[in-house]
Amino acid sequence: MNRFVPILAVALVVACSDARAPLVASDVTINKPMPGMQMAAGYLTLTNNSPEPITITDVTSPQYGAVEMHETMIEDGISRMIELSEVTIEPSSSVAFEPGGKHLMLMRQKGEPDLVTLELHADETVVLTISVAPGD
Amino acid sequence: MNPRKIFIATVAIVAIAVGAWLSYQVASPPRAQSTRAATLLNGANALPEFTLVDHTGAPVGADVFTGQWDLVFFGFTHCPDVCPLTLQVLASARQQLADSGFEPLPRIVLVSVDPERDTPDKLAQYVSHFGEGNLGITGELEELRKLTGALGIFFGKSMREDGSYLVDHSSAVLAFDPNGQFRALFGSPHQAENYVHDIPIIVDQS
């Protein structure tokens, strides 16, 4: 069964990354939690192909108790994590969640999933679902 | 001026220029290499006495930084982004230095700024994820503040609505020489190539 998980993960990411879709995710990376931890970081780039801004207001995952959008801010040599209540992707633009910047903070992992699904919400609507095998 | 005179004049000018350049090279002492990212420190104050514990639970004081070069980062295990990112950069730089045959290789040290949650066991698991030989330090908050205060390292809790907390903290990495002296500071953003470039210079100039 496990042999098919990476194939399934790739297939799902490809399916969700249809360039014709209004919102496309690329460079999706979800780390496994560090040893002894139940939290992990997630990174991805979101591209808005639609003519209207898309505002992500919430992210959920069946494999985690909570997912938050955070941004690492370094000011005057001090590193702070700021929780983002929403992230807007302007038309024909991309927003990168990348190490040292905006990122997803996945908390309270349930079990040890082979596949992590992220559901990106714009208010009450799920606008994008991504599944990916967590990496080290 | 005929072509012969022009030729002789040209040769003379070139000879003078080459002579001047050679004499400058001979007379000038070799210029010290500059670091890319690190700020070098000339003789820092001795560390105050403190009692913390390492990731095995053994007590450690200021002399924990003696006997080897150390790259010291202040972070915490519930930090999913910048802390593992920084430790990964340090581990990568250390590996690159090892691959190039450089010695002495620095030890990577994580001092937890979240001693409330970071037990020695947790730190042991965490630091070992970034390679062998790394050191984790934790302990009582009051003792930790003795160390961070002396080094100008800031940290403080940032409470969240649900009662959980994050920890704001200095993002710098400090280099300690084998005498336990604070010799250089790397500010963020941290890049492995800067460490690979700067560490031999820091070691050489200490």
Short mmCIF file of C-alpha atoms in Angstrom, two decimals, chain A:
data_model
loop_
_atom_site.label_atom_id
_atom_site.label_comp_id
_atom_site.label_asym_id
_atom_site.label_seq_id
_atom_site.Cartn_x
_atom_site.Cartn_y
_atom_site.Cartn_z
CA MET A 1 0.00 0.00 0.00
CA ASN A 2 2.73 2.43 1.01
CA ARG A 3 4.35 2.07 -2.38
CA PHE A 4 1.38 3.78 -3.93
CA VAL A 5 1.25 6.72 -1.53
CA PRO A 6 3.90 8.84 -3.26
CA ILE A 7 2.25 8.18 -6.61
CA LEU A 8 -1.10 9.17 -5.17
CA ALA A 9 0.42 12.26 -3.59
CA VAL A 10 1.94 13.37 -6.86
CA ALA A 11 -1.30 12.68 -8.68
CA LEU A 12 -3.30 14.74 -6.21
CA VAL A 13 -0.88 17.64 -6.27
CA VAL A 14 -0.87 17.57 -10.06
CA ALA A 15 -4.65 17.44 -10.08
CA CYS A 16 -4.80 20.42 -7.74
CA SER A 17 -2.22 22.33 -9.69
CA ASP A 18 -4.21 22.51 -12.89
CA ALA A 19 -2.91 25.69 -14.51
CA ARG A 20 -6.46 26.53 -15.66
CA ALA A 21 -7.77 26.56 -12.10
CA PRO A 22 -8.32 29.98 -10.46
CA LEU A 23 -5.98 29.12 -7.60
CA VAL A 24 -2.93 26.93 -8.14
CA ALA A 25 -0.46 25.60 -5.58
CA SER A 26 3.13 24.82 -6.49
CA ASP A 27 6.34 23.97 -4.61
CA VAL A 28 4.30 22.32 -1.86
CA THR A 29 6.39 21.04 1.04
CA ILE A 30 5.06 19.83 4.35
CA ASN A 31 7.70 18.76 6.78
CA LYS A 32 7.29 15.87 9.15
CA PRO A 33 7.29 17.04 12.76
CA MET A 34 10.70 17.11 14.41
CA PRO A 35 11.42 14.11 16.62
CA GLY A 36 9.25 14.21 19.72
CA MET A 37 7.13 17.07 18.36
CA GLN A 38 3.57 17.21 17.06
CA MET A 39 3.96 20.35 14.98
CA ALA A 40 5.43 21.06 11.58
CA ALA A 41 5.90 23.79 9.01
CA GLY A 42 4.33 23.85 5.55
CA TYR A 43 5.46 25.82 2.52
CA LEU A 44 3.86 26.43 -0.87
CA THR A 45 3.36 29.04 -3.54
CA LEU A 46 -0.18 30.12 -4.37
CA THR A 47 -0.92 31.61 -7.78
CA ASN A 48 -4.16 33.38 -8.57
CA ASN A 49 -5.11 32.94 -12.24
CA SER A 50 -8.50 34.56 -11.81
CA PRO A 51 -9.38 38.22 -12.48
CA GLU A 52 -10.42 38.72 -8.84
CA PRO A 53 -8.36 38.75 -5.62
CA ILE A 54 -8.59 35.54 -3.60
CA THR A 55 -8.33 35.85 0.18
CA ILE A 56 -7.45 32.77 2.19
CA THR A 57 -9.06 33.12 5.60
CA ASP A 58 -8.45 29.68 7.06
CA VAL A 59 -6.50 26.49 6.46
CA THR A 60 -7.56 23.12 7.85
CA SER A 61 -6.18 19.60 7.68
CA PRO A 62 -7.80 16.33 8.72
CA GLN A 63 -4.38 15.16 9.90
CA TYR A 64 -3.75 18.11 12.24
CA GLY A 65 -5.73 19.65 15.08
CA ALA A 66 -5.07 23.15 13.78
CA VAL A 67 -3.29 24.91 10.93
CA GLU A 68 -2.36 28.57 11.13
CA MET A 69 -0.85 30.98 8.66
CA HIS A 70 2.23 32.60 10.19
CA GLU A 71 4.96 34.94 9.13
CA THR A 72 8.44 35.05 10.60
CA MET A 73 9.43 38.66 11.09
CA ILE A 74 12.98 39.61 11.99
CA GLU A 75 13.27 43.17 13.25
CA ASP A 76 16.32 44.57 15.01
CA GLY A 77 17.76 41.07 15.19
CA ILE A 78 14.70 39.68 16.99
CA SER A 79 12.76 36.82 15.41
CA ARG A 80 9.00 36.92 15.95
CA MET A 81 6.20 34.80 14.56
CA ILE A 82 3.10 36.72 13.63
CA GLU A 83 -0.20 34.94 13.01
CA LEU A 84 -1.86 36.07 9.78
CA SER A 85 -5.66 36.20 9.93
CA GLU A 86 -5.85 36.19 6.12
CA VAL A 87 -3.64 36.20 3.06
CA THR A 88 -4.77 37.79 -0.20
CA ILE A 89 -3.45 36.70 -3.57
CA GLU A 90 -4.02 39.46 -6.11
CA PRO A 91 -5.12 38.61 -9.68
CA SER A 92 -2.33 37.19 -11.86
CA SER A 93 -0.02 37.18 -8.84
CA SER A 94 1.61 34.67 -6.54
CA VAL A 95 2.24 34.58 -2.82
CA ALA A 96 5.07 32.38 -1.56
CA PHE A 97 5.01 30.64 1.79
CA GLU A 98 8.70 29.91 2.20
CA PRO A 99 11.28 29.23 4.92
CA GLY A 100 11.99 32.33 6.95
CA GLY A 101 8.86 34.12 5.69
CA LYS A 102 5.19 33.28 5.49
CA HIS A 103 4.57 29.66 6.41
CA LEU A 104 1.91 27.29 7.57
CA MET A 105 2.17 26.09 11.14
CA LEU A 106 0.57 22.67 11.49
CA MET A 107 -0.20 21.77 15.09
CA ARG A 108 -1.30 18.67 16.98
CA GLN A 109 -0.59 15.96 14.44
CA LYS A 110 -2.99 13.02 14.54
CA GLY A 111 -1.08 9.77 14.26
CA GLU A 112 1.71 9.50 11.71
CA PRO A 113 0.04 10.18 8.37
CA ASP A 114 1.62 9.12 5.08
CA LEU A 115 -0.30 11.86 3.36
CA VAL A 116 -1.26 15.33 4.61
CA THR A 117 -4.23 17.13 3.11
CA LEU A 118 -4.60 20.90 3.32
CA GLU A 119 -7.90 22.63 2.70
CA LEU A 120 -7.63 26.33 1.95
CA HIS A 121 -10.75 28.31 2.77
CA ALA A 122 -11.98 31.67 1.49
CA ASP A 123 -14.58 32.40 4.14
CA GLU A 124 -16.98 29.42 4.02
CA THR A 125 -15.73 28.01 0.71
CA VAL A 126 -12.90 25.53 0.27
CA VAL A 127 -11.05 27.01 -2.70
CA LEU A 128 -8.19 24.53 -2.90
CA THR A 129 -7.41 21.07 -1.57
CA ILE A 130 -3.84 19.79 -1.67
CA SER A 131 -2.48 16.43 -0.56
CA VAL A 132 1.19 15.72 -0.24
CA ALA A 133 3.46 13.18 1.42
CA PRO A 134 5.30 14.89 4.29
CA GLY A 135 9.05 15.22 3.85
CA ASP A 136 11.91 15.10 6.34
#
